Amino acid sequence: MIVSHEHKYIHVKTQKTAGTTTAVLLGQQLVSGDATLPIDAEKEDITFPDGIVIKPTRELHGKQLKIDAHADIYNILSFFNDTPNLFEYKIVANERNPWDRVVSLYYWHQKLGRVPEDVTFKRFLYDRLAMDFGARTEYYYQDIPIADYVIRYEYLHDDMAELGRYLGLSKPLELGGLHFKGGVRKDKDYREMYDDQMARYVEIMFSRTITLFGYKFDDPYPTKEFKPLPNNQHMKRRVYRHAKRQLNPQKQQQKAK
């Protein structure tokens, strides 16, 4: 999760989509006052420029609030709702072929000890996926994607380079050999992990993503680029205002009087 006030963008970090790699590259061009969270990229020595707000907190109704690295856009807008015109910030996210992504998630959860070694992929898919992960789309609000730019895992180099230009960054976003949290899963074609019923199950769970990017089970590459909705700015303003009302109900009641 990144909120850059300097370049007016929000990075919504999605799971197993090269989100950490993206955050590391973007993090090198943050400036004083920008906010992010620590990155534990397999104990790599990740540092940020001076003055960056690491692990931002805020107080609400006498309680200290924190934000999660994989917070969705609603929670990010809620947490930073005291930022003027936050809804005007560009929203950036990452995406990946869902069938490939779920396999990666399975091996990642095993590495972290969240899924025992004796749990098969099929069992994980049916018993754990919906409960622990589901078809989470952190850059969606009420089933509507409100991102301005989405980096496709399959075109990571090209999309990252374009993102740097899109955000107006001073230096290009060049991957080189950079790739964090990789090498966890076995070198195996994700399609070999599925039978027809399992593939259909993922298709149903991730139907929005599949339609949006034109993903197919038999082809790992998306057939579409992400196109923001024509009313995207209106939707961001709507989410921002809704979050503000939810966090400050007393102020809203006073205004109503």
PDB file of C-alpha atoms in Angstrom:
ATOM      1  CA  MET A   1       0.000   0.000   0.000  1.00  0.00           C
ATOM      2  CA  ILE A   2       1.339   3.397  -1.004  1.00  0.00           C
ATOM      3  CA  VAL A   3      -0.166   6.869  -0.849  1.00  0.00           C
ATOM      4  CA  SER A   4       2.002   9.372  -2.699  1.00  0.00           C
ATOM      5  CA  HIS A   5       0.993  12.979  -2.107  1.00  0.00           C
ATOM      6  CA  GLU A   6       3.844  14.173  -4.292  1.00  0.00           C
ATOM      7  CA  HIS A   7       2.671  12.350  -7.420  1.00  0.00           C
ATOM      8  CA  LYS A   8      -0.989  12.066  -6.395  1.00  0.00           C
ATOM      9  CA  TYR A   9      -1.503   8.310  -6.614  1.00  0.00           C
ATOM     10  CA  ILE A  10      -2.540   5.345  -4.467  1.00  0.00           C
ATOM     11  CA  HIS A  11      -1.065   1.888  -4.971  1.00  0.00           C
ATOM     12  CA  VAL A  12      -3.515  -0.825  -3.931  1.00  0.00           C
ATOM     13  CA  LYS A  13      -1.456  -3.941  -3.260  1.00  0.00           C
ATOM     14  CA  THR A  14      -3.129  -7.151  -4.426  1.00  0.00           C
ATOM     15  CA  GLN A  15      -1.865 -10.628  -3.518  1.00  0.00           C
ATOM     16  CA  LYS A  16       0.384 -12.776  -5.743  1.00  0.00           C
ATOM     17  CA  THR A  17       0.366 -10.293  -8.607  1.00  0.00           C
ATOM     18  CA  ALA A  18       3.903  -8.821  -8.305  1.00  0.00           C
ATOM     19  CA  GLY A  19       2.484  -6.267  -5.877  1.00  0.00           C
ATOM     20  CA  THR A  20       5.613  -6.347  -3.712  1.00  0.00           C
ATOM     21  CA  THR A  21       7.898  -5.817  -6.693  1.00  0.00           C
ATOM     22  CA  THR A  22       5.741  -2.890  -7.770  1.00  0.00           C
ATOM     23  CA  ALA A  23       5.765  -1.411  -4.266  1.00  0.00           C
ATOM     24  CA  VAL A  24       9.561  -1.670  -4.051  1.00  0.00           C
ATOM     25  CA  LEU A  25      10.076   0.148  -7.349  1.00  0.00           C
ATOM     26  CA  LEU A  26       7.535   2.846  -6.570  1.00  0.00           C
ATOM     27  CA  GLY A  27       8.914   3.151  -3.054  1.00  0.00           C
ATOM     28  CA  GLN A  28      12.304   4.294  -4.312  1.00  0.00           C
ATOM     29  CA  GLN A  29      10.730   7.458  -5.726  1.00  0.00           C
ATOM     30  CA  LEU A  30       8.615   8.449  -2.742  1.00  0.00           C
ATOM     31  CA  VAL A  31       9.362  11.757  -1.053  1.00  0.00           C
ATOM     32  CA  SER A  32       8.965  13.160   2.443  1.00  0.00           C
ATOM     33  CA  GLY A  33       5.355  12.967   3.598  1.00  0.00           C
ATOM     34  CA  ASP A  34       4.368  10.061   1.349  1.00  0.00           C
ATOM     35  CA  ALA A  35       3.079   6.968   3.156  1.00  0.00           C
ATOM     36  CA  THR A  36       3.732   3.248   2.793  1.00  0.00           C
ATOM     37  CA  LEU A  37       4.204   0.093   4.844  1.00  0.00           C
ATOM     38  CA  PRO A  38       7.357  -1.933   5.567  1.00  0.00           C
ATOM     39  CA  ILE A  39       8.224  -4.512   2.933  1.00  0.00           C
ATOM     40  CA  ASP A  40       9.496  -7.866   4.121  1.00  0.00           C
ATOM     41  CA  ALA A  41      10.519  -9.231   0.751  1.00  0.00           C
ATOM     42  CA  GLU A  42      12.139 -12.459   1.851  1.00  0.00           C
ATOM     43  CA  LYS A  43      14.394 -10.535   4.250  1.00  0.00           C
ATOM     44  CA  GLU A  44      15.719  -8.370   1.447  1.00  0.00           C
ATOM     45  CA  ASP A  45      17.222  -5.089   2.607  1.00  0.00           C
ATOM     46  CA  ILE A  46      14.474  -2.744   1.452  1.00  0.00           C
ATOM     47  CA  THR A  47      14.935   0.891   2.379  1.00  0.00           C
ATOM     48  CA  PHE A  48      12.942   4.015   1.588  1.00  0.00           C
ATOM     49  CA  PRO A  49      14.023   7.637   1.168  1.00  0.00           C
ATOM     50  CA  ASP A  50      14.156   9.793   4.299  1.00  0.00           C
ATOM     51  CA  GLY A  51      10.948  11.368   5.540  1.00  0.00           C
ATOM     52  CA  ILE A  52       8.611   8.621   4.339  1.00  0.00           C
ATOM     53  CA  VAL A  53       5.786   7.783   6.724  1.00  0.00           C
ATOM     54  CA  ILE A  54       6.262   4.067   7.429  1.00  0.00           C
ATOM     55  CA  LYS A  55       3.382   2.211   9.088  1.00  0.00           C
ATOM     56  CA  PRO A  56       1.039   5.214   9.240  1.00  0.00           C
ATOM     57  CA  THR A  57      -1.406   5.341  12.148  1.00  0.00           C
ATOM     58  CA  ARG A  58      -4.283   7.593  13.099  1.00  0.00           C
ATOM     59  CA  GLU A  59      -6.534   8.042  16.076  1.00  0.00           C
ATOM     60  CA  LEU A  60     -10.303   7.735  15.895  1.00  0.00           C
ATOM     61  CA  HIS A  61     -12.692   7.864  18.844  1.00  0.00           C
ATOM     62  CA  GLY A  62      -9.781   7.355  21.229  1.00  0.00           C
ATOM     63  CA  LYS A  63      -8.451   4.296  19.397  1.00  0.00           C
ATOM     64  CA  GLN A  64      -5.217   3.922  17.455  1.00  0.00           C
ATOM     65  CA  LEU A  65      -5.900   2.661  13.935  1.00  0.00           C
ATOM     66  CA  LYS A  66      -3.524   0.878  11.573  1.00  0.00           C
ATOM     67  CA  ILE A  67      -3.861  -0.119   7.955  1.00  0.00           C
ATOM     68  CA  ASP A  68      -3.087  -3.458   6.314  1.00  0.00           C
ATOM     69  CA  ALA A  69      -0.602  -3.887   3.473  1.00  0.00           C
ATOM     70  CA  HIS A  70      -3.366  -5.416   1.344  1.00  0.00           C
ATOM     71  CA  ALA A  71      -6.094  -2.967   2.339  1.00  0.00           C
ATOM     72  CA  ASP A  72      -8.789  -2.426  -0.274  1.00  0.00           C
ATOM     73  CA  ILE A  73      -9.465   0.962  -1.810  1.00  0.00           C
ATOM     74  CA  TYR A  74     -12.383   1.694   0.511  1.00  0.00           C
ATOM     75  CA  ASN A  75     -10.245   1.185   3.612  1.00  0.00           C
ATOM     76  CA  ILE A  76      -7.405   3.246   2.163  1.00  0.00           C
ATOM     77  CA  LEU A  77      -9.721   6.141   1.359  1.00  0.00           C
ATOM     78  CA  SER A  78     -11.230   5.783   4.829  1.00  0.00           C
ATOM     79  CA  PHE A  79      -7.874   5.778   6.581  1.00  0.00           C
ATOM     80  CA  PHE A  80      -6.531   8.818   4.718  1.00  0.00           C
ATOM     81  CA  ASN A  81      -9.843  10.665   4.433  1.00  0.00           C
ATOM     82  CA  ASP A  82      -8.396  13.804   6.031  1.00  0.00           C
ATOM     83  CA  THR A  83      -6.292  14.273   2.872  1.00  0.00           C
ATOM     84  CA  PRO A  84      -7.900  17.034   0.774  1.00  0.00           C
ATOM     85  CA  ASN A  85      -9.218  15.820  -2.591  1.00  0.00           C
ATOM     86  CA  LEU A  86      -7.873  12.309  -2.110  1.00  0.00           C
ATOM     87  CA  PHE A  87     -10.452  11.084  -4.628  1.00  0.00           C
ATOM     88  CA  GLU A  88      -8.481  12.913  -7.324  1.00  0.00           C
ATOM     89  CA  TYR A  89      -5.450  10.670  -6.778  1.00  0.00           C
ATOM     90  CA  LYS A  90      -4.826   8.047  -9.456  1.00  0.00           C
ATOM     91  CA  ILE A  91      -5.490   4.502  -8.259  1.00  0.00           C
ATOM     92  CA  VAL A  92      -2.943   1.878  -9.334  1.00  0.00           C
ATOM     93  CA  ALA A  93      -3.289  -1.886  -8.816  1.00  0.00           C
ATOM     94  CA  ASN A  94      -1.901  -5.229 -10.043  1.00  0.00           C
ATOM     95  CA  GLU A  95      -3.665  -8.184 -11.638  1.00  0.00           C
ATOM     96  CA  ARG A  96      -2.843 -11.712 -12.826  1.00  0.00           C
ATOM     97  CA  ASN A  97      -4.447 -14.632 -14.628  1.00  0.00           C
ATOM     98  CA  PRO A  98      -6.713 -16.022 -11.856  1.00  0.00           C
ATOM     99  CA  TRP A  99      -5.967 -19.697 -12.543  1.00  0.00           C
ATOM    100  CA  ASP A 100      -2.230 -19.004 -12.332  1.00  0.00           C
ATOM    101  CA  ARG A 101      -2.695 -16.698  -9.355  1.00  0.00           C
ATOM    102  CA  VAL A 102      -4.563 -19.271  -7.270  1.00  0.00           C
ATOM    103  CA  VAL A 103      -1.833 -21.873  -7.803  1.00  0.00           C
ATOM    104  CA  SER A 104       0.763 -19.326  -6.707  1.00  0.00           C
ATOM    105  CA  LEU A 105      -1.331 -18.500  -3.665  1.00  0.00           C
ATOM    106  CA  TYR A 106      -1.526 -22.186  -2.725  1.00  0.00           C
ATOM    107  CA  TYR A 107       2.247 -22.620  -2.675  1.00  0.00           C
ATOM    108  CA  TRP A 108       2.724 -19.303  -0.900  1.00  0.00           C
ATOM    109  CA  HIS A 109       0.331 -20.298   1.890  1.00  0.00           C
ATOM    110  CA  GLN A 110       2.182 -23.589   2.245  1.00  0.00           C
ATOM    111  CA  LYS A 111       5.496 -21.756   2.560  1.00  0.00           C
ATOM    112  CA  LEU A 112       4.052 -19.555   5.309  1.00  0.00           C
ATOM    113  CA  GLY A 113       2.636 -22.569   7.141  1.00  0.00           C
ATOM    114  CA  ARG A 114      -0.966 -21.480   6.650  1.00  0.00           C
ATOM    115  CA  VAL A 115      -1.684 -24.591   4.600  1.00  0.00           C
ATOM    116  CA  PRO A 116      -0.169 -27.934   5.720  1.00  0.00           C
ATOM    117  CA  GLU A 117       1.995 -29.806   3.234  1.00  0.00           C
ATOM    118  CA  ASP A 118      -0.478 -32.690   3.091  1.00  0.00           C
ATOM    119  CA  VAL A 119      -3.339 -30.447   1.909  1.00  0.00           C
ATOM    120  CA  THR A 120      -3.822 -30.946  -1.818  1.00  0.00           C
ATOM    121  CA  PHE A 121      -4.412 -28.094  -4.215  1.00  0.00           C
ATOM    122  CA  LYS A 122      -7.914 -29.398  -4.857  1.00  0.00           C
ATOM    123  CA  ARG A 123      -8.771 -29.331  -1.180  1.00  0.00           C
ATOM    124  CA  PHE A 124      -7.274 -25.853  -0.819  1.00  0.00           C
ATOM    125  CA  LEU A 125      -9.323 -24.645  -3.747  1.00  0.00           C
ATOM    126  CA  TYR A 126     -12.662 -25.857  -2.424  1.00  0.00           C
ATOM    127  CA  ASP A 127     -12.160 -25.674   1.339  1.00  0.00           C
ATOM    128  CA  ARG A 128      -9.814 -22.746   1.945  1.00  0.00           C
ATOM    129  CA  LEU A 129      -9.847 -20.399  -1.017  1.00  0.00           C
ATOM    130  CA  ALA A 130     -13.261 -18.823  -0.476  1.00  0.00           C
ATOM    131  CA  MET A 131     -12.746 -18.574   3.291  1.00  0.00           C
ATOM    132  CA  ASP A 132      -9.179 -17.232   3.367  1.00  0.00           C
ATOM    133  CA  PHE A 133      -8.910 -15.384   0.091  1.00  0.00           C
ATOM    134  CA  GLY A 134     -11.956 -15.592  -2.102  1.00  0.00           C
ATOM    135  CA  ALA A 135     -12.045 -13.554  -5.276  1.00  0.00           C
ATOM    136  CA  ARG A 136     -10.781 -10.472  -3.502  1.00  0.00           C
ATOM    137  CA  THR A 137     -10.500  -7.486  -5.744  1.00  0.00           C
ATOM    138  CA  GLU A 138      -8.993  -4.766  -3.612  1.00  0.00           C
ATOM    139  CA  TYR A 139      -9.445  -2.089  -6.247  1.00  0.00           C
ATOM    140  CA  TYR A 140     -13.183  -2.753  -6.560  1.00  0.00           C
ATOM    141  CA  TYR A 141     -15.990  -1.031  -4.689  1.00  0.00           C
ATOM    142  CA  GLN A 142     -19.462  -2.592  -4.737  1.00  0.00           C
ATOM    143  CA  ASP A 143     -18.398  -4.842  -7.638  1.00  0.00           C
ATOM    144  CA  ILE A 144     -17.143  -1.893  -9.691  1.00  0.00           C
ATOM    145  CA  PRO A 145     -13.429  -1.474 -10.548  1.00  0.00           C
ATOM    146  CA  ILE A 146     -12.336   2.056  -9.703  1.00  0.00           C
ATOM    147  CA  ALA A 147      -8.677   1.813 -10.649  1.00  0.00           C
ATOM    148  CA  ASP A 148      -7.088   4.177 -13.146  1.00  0.00           C
ATOM    149  CA  TYR A 149      -4.202   1.905 -14.122  1.00  0.00           C
ATOM    150  CA  VAL A 150      -3.748  -1.845 -13.609  1.00  0.00           C
ATOM    151  CA  ILE A 151      -0.406  -3.578 -14.073  1.00  0.00           C
ATOM    152  CA  ARG A 152      -0.807  -6.984 -15.672  1.00  0.00           C
ATOM    153  CA  TYR A 153       1.535  -9.610 -14.240  1.00  0.00           C
ATOM    154  CA  GLU A 154       1.982 -11.169 -17.665  1.00  0.00           C
ATOM    155  CA  TYR A 155       3.209  -7.855 -19.123  1.00  0.00           C
ATOM    156  CA  LEU A 156       4.992  -6.659 -16.015  1.00  0.00           C
ATOM    157  CA  HIS A 157       7.991  -5.026 -17.720  1.00  0.00           C
ATOM    158  CA  ASP A 158       5.939  -3.127 -20.298  1.00  0.00           C
ATOM    159  CA  ASP A 159       3.168  -2.078 -17.928  1.00  0.00           C
ATOM    160  CA  MET A 160       5.620  -0.907 -15.260  1.00  0.00           C
ATOM    161  CA  ALA A 161       7.482   1.212 -17.802  1.00  0.00           C
ATOM    162  CA  GLU A 162       4.212   2.754 -18.957  1.00  0.00           C
ATOM    163  CA  LEU A 163       3.122   3.326 -15.348  1.00  0.00           C
ATOM    164  CA  GLY A 164       6.190   5.462 -14.692  1.00  0.00           C
ATOM    165  CA  ARG A 165       5.276   7.687 -17.614  1.00  0.00           C
ATOM    166  CA  TYR A 166       1.606   7.738 -16.614  1.00  0.00           C
ATOM    167  CA  LEU A 167       2.410   8.935 -13.080  1.00  0.00           C
ATOM    168  CA  GLY A 168       5.000  11.434 -14.292  1.00  0.00           C
ATOM    169  CA  LEU A 169       7.818   9.945 -12.217  1.00  0.00           C
ATOM    170  CA  SER A 170      11.265  11.472 -12.546  1.00  0.00           C
ATOM    171  CA  LYS A 171      12.963   8.121 -13.169  1.00  0.00           C
ATOM    172  CA  PRO A 172      11.761   5.193 -15.285  1.00  0.00           C
ATOM    173  CA  LEU A 173      10.408   2.119 -13.500  1.00  0.00           C
ATOM    174  CA  GLU A 174      12.875  -0.506 -14.684  1.00  0.00           C
ATOM    175  CA  LEU A 175      12.637  -4.048 -13.355  1.00  0.00           C
ATOM    176  CA  GLY A 176      15.979  -5.361 -14.491  1.00  0.00           C
ATOM    177  CA  GLY A 177      16.269  -8.651 -12.605  1.00  0.00           C
ATOM    178  CA  LEU A 178      14.112  -7.432  -9.745  1.00  0.00           C
ATOM    179  CA  HIS A 179      11.360  -9.805  -8.640  1.00  0.00           C
ATOM    180  CA  PHE A 180      10.432 -10.410  -5.014  1.00  0.00           C
ATOM    181  CA  LYS A 181       8.712 -13.347  -3.340  1.00  0.00           C
ATOM    182  CA  GLY A 182       9.247 -15.509  -6.396  1.00  0.00           C
ATOM    183  CA  GLY A 183      10.656 -19.012  -6.656  1.00  0.00           C
ATOM    184  CA  VAL A 184       8.267 -20.385  -4.048  1.00  0.00           C
ATOM    185  CA  ARG A 185       6.155 -22.690  -6.128  1.00  0.00           C
ATOM    186  CA  LYS A 186       7.338 -25.644  -8.124  1.00  0.00           C
ATOM    187  CA  ASP A 187       8.203 -24.984 -11.758  1.00  0.00           C
ATOM    188  CA  LYS A 188       4.960 -26.343 -13.114  1.00  0.00           C
ATOM    189  CA  ASP A 189       2.382 -25.261 -15.672  1.00  0.00           C
ATOM    190  CA  TYR A 190      -0.597 -24.075 -13.629  1.00  0.00           C
ATOM    191  CA  ARG A 191      -2.982 -25.840 -16.024  1.00  0.00           C
ATOM    192  CA  GLU A 192      -1.646 -29.212 -14.888  1.00  0.00           C
ATOM    193  CA  MET A 193      -3.063 -28.515 -11.405  1.00  0.00           C
ATOM    194  CA  TYR A 194      -6.682 -28.417 -12.553  1.00  0.00           C
ATOM    195  CA  ASP A 195      -9.399 -30.707 -13.770  1.00  0.00           C
ATOM    196  CA  ASP A 196     -12.368 -29.291 -15.697  1.00  0.00           C
ATOM    197  CA  GLN A 197     -14.521 -28.815 -12.609  1.00  0.00           C
ATOM    198  CA  MET A 198     -11.776 -27.017 -10.692  1.00  0.00           C
ATOM    199  CA  ALA A 199     -11.073 -24.715 -13.626  1.00  0.00           C
ATOM    200  CA  ARG A 200     -14.758 -23.874 -13.849  1.00  0.00           C
ATOM    201  CA  TYR A 201     -14.846 -23.100 -10.122  1.00  0.00           C
ATOM    202  CA  VAL A 202     -12.101 -20.480 -10.497  1.00  0.00           C
ATOM    203  CA  GLU A 203     -13.843 -19.096 -13.569  1.00  0.00           C
ATOM    204  CA  ILE A 204     -16.973 -18.475 -11.496  1.00  0.00           C
ATOM    205  CA  MET A 205     -15.142 -16.997  -8.516  1.00  0.00           C
ATOM    206  CA  PHE A 206     -13.079 -14.598 -10.615  1.00  0.00           C
ATOM    207  CA  SER A 207     -15.623 -13.901 -13.340  1.00  0.00           C
ATOM    208  CA  ARG A 208     -15.248 -10.116 -13.052  1.00  0.00           C
ATOM    209  CA  THR A 209     -11.482 -10.193 -13.505  1.00  0.00           C
ATOM    210  CA  ILE A 210     -11.700 -12.698 -16.340  1.00  0.00           C
ATOM    211  CA  THR A 211     -14.219 -10.556 -18.210  1.00  0.00           C
ATOM    212  CA  LEU A 212     -12.349  -7.325 -17.551  1.00  0.00           C
ATOM    213  CA  PHE A 213      -9.008  -8.549 -18.892  1.00  0.00           C
ATOM    214  CA  GLY A 214     -10.079 -11.311 -21.255  1.00  0.00           C
ATOM    215  CA  TYR A 215      -8.233 -14.042 -19.364  1.00  0.00           C
ATOM    216  CA  LYS A 216      -8.617 -17.655 -20.478  1.00  0.00           C
ATOM    217  CA  PHE A 217      -7.701 -20.905 -18.782  1.00  0.00           C
ATOM    218  CA  ASP A 218      -5.736 -22.237 -21.761  1.00  0.00           C
ATOM    219  CA  ASP A 219      -3.821 -19.005 -22.361  1.00  0.00           C
ATOM    220  CA  PRO A 220      -2.006 -17.282 -19.469  1.00  0.00           C
ATOM    221  CA  TYR A 221      -1.927 -13.921 -21.230  1.00  0.00           C
ATOM    222  CA  PRO A 222      -4.732 -11.359 -21.031  1.00  0.00           C
ATOM    223  CA  THR A 223      -6.339 -10.256 -24.279  1.00  0.00           C
ATOM    224  CA  LYS A 224      -7.396  -6.814 -23.050  1.00  0.00           C
ATOM    225  CA  GLU A 225      -5.764  -3.766 -21.522  1.00  0.00           C
ATOM    226  CA  PHE A 226      -7.437  -2.220 -18.514  1.00  0.00           C
ATOM    227  CA  LYS A 227      -9.696   0.700 -19.388  1.00  0.00           C
ATOM    228  CA  PRO A 228     -10.976   2.917 -16.561  1.00  0.00           C
ATOM    229  CA  LEU A 229     -14.722   3.403 -16.486  1.00  0.00           C
ATOM    230  CA  PRO A 230     -15.947   6.696 -17.984  1.00  0.00           C
ATOM    231  CA  ASN A 231     -17.399   7.675 -14.596  1.00  0.00           C
ATOM    232  CA  ASN A 232     -14.340   6.558 -12.637  1.00  0.00           C
ATOM    233  CA  GLN A 233     -13.731   9.979 -11.088  1.00  0.00           C
ATOM    234  CA  HIS A 234     -17.338  10.119  -9.907  1.00  0.00           C
ATOM    235  CA  MET A 235     -17.007   6.655  -8.340  1.00  0.00           C
ATOM    236  CA  LYS A 236     -13.835   7.610  -6.466  1.00  0.00           C
ATOM    237  CA  ARG A 237     -15.517  10.719  -5.102  1.00  0.00           C
ATOM    238  CA  ARG A 238     -18.487   8.597  -4.034  1.00  0.00           C
ATOM    239  CA  VAL A 239     -16.324   6.084  -2.147  1.00  0.00           C
ATOM    240  CA  TYR A 240     -14.352   8.903  -0.509  1.00  0.00           C
ATOM    241  CA  ARG A 241     -17.512  10.612   0.730  1.00  0.00           C
ATOM    242  CA  HIS A 242     -19.030   7.351   1.924  1.00  0.00           C
ATOM    243  CA  ALA A 243     -15.871   6.534   3.881  1.00  0.00           C
ATOM    244  CA  LYS A 244     -15.855   9.999   5.419  1.00  0.00           C
ATOM    245  CA  ARG A 245     -19.464   9.613   6.582  1.00  0.00           C
ATOM    246  CA  GLN A 246     -18.764   6.197   8.076  1.00  0.00           C
ATOM    247  CA  LEU A 247     -15.789   7.467  10.073  1.00  0.00           C
ATOM    248  CA  ASN A 248     -17.400  10.704  11.244  1.00  0.00           C
ATOM    249  CA  PRO A 249     -21.107   9.951  11.774  1.00  0.00           C
ATOM    250  CA  GLN A 250     -21.476  12.586  14.499  1.00  0.00           C
ATOM    251  CA  LYS A 251     -20.252  15.381  12.235  1.00  0.00           C
ATOM    252  CA  GLN A 252     -22.671  14.284   9.533  1.00  0.00           C
ATOM    253  CA  GLN A 253     -25.563  14.319  12.008  1.00  0.00           C
ATOM    254  CA  GLN A 254     -24.609  17.834  13.134  1.00  0.00           C
ATOM    255  CA  LYS A 255     -24.556  19.038   9.528  1.00  0.00           C
ATOM    256  CA  ALA A 256     -27.976  17.507   8.949  1.00  0.00           C
ATOM    257  CA  LYS A 257     -29.388  19.561  11.829  1.00  0.00           C
TER     258      LYS A 257
END
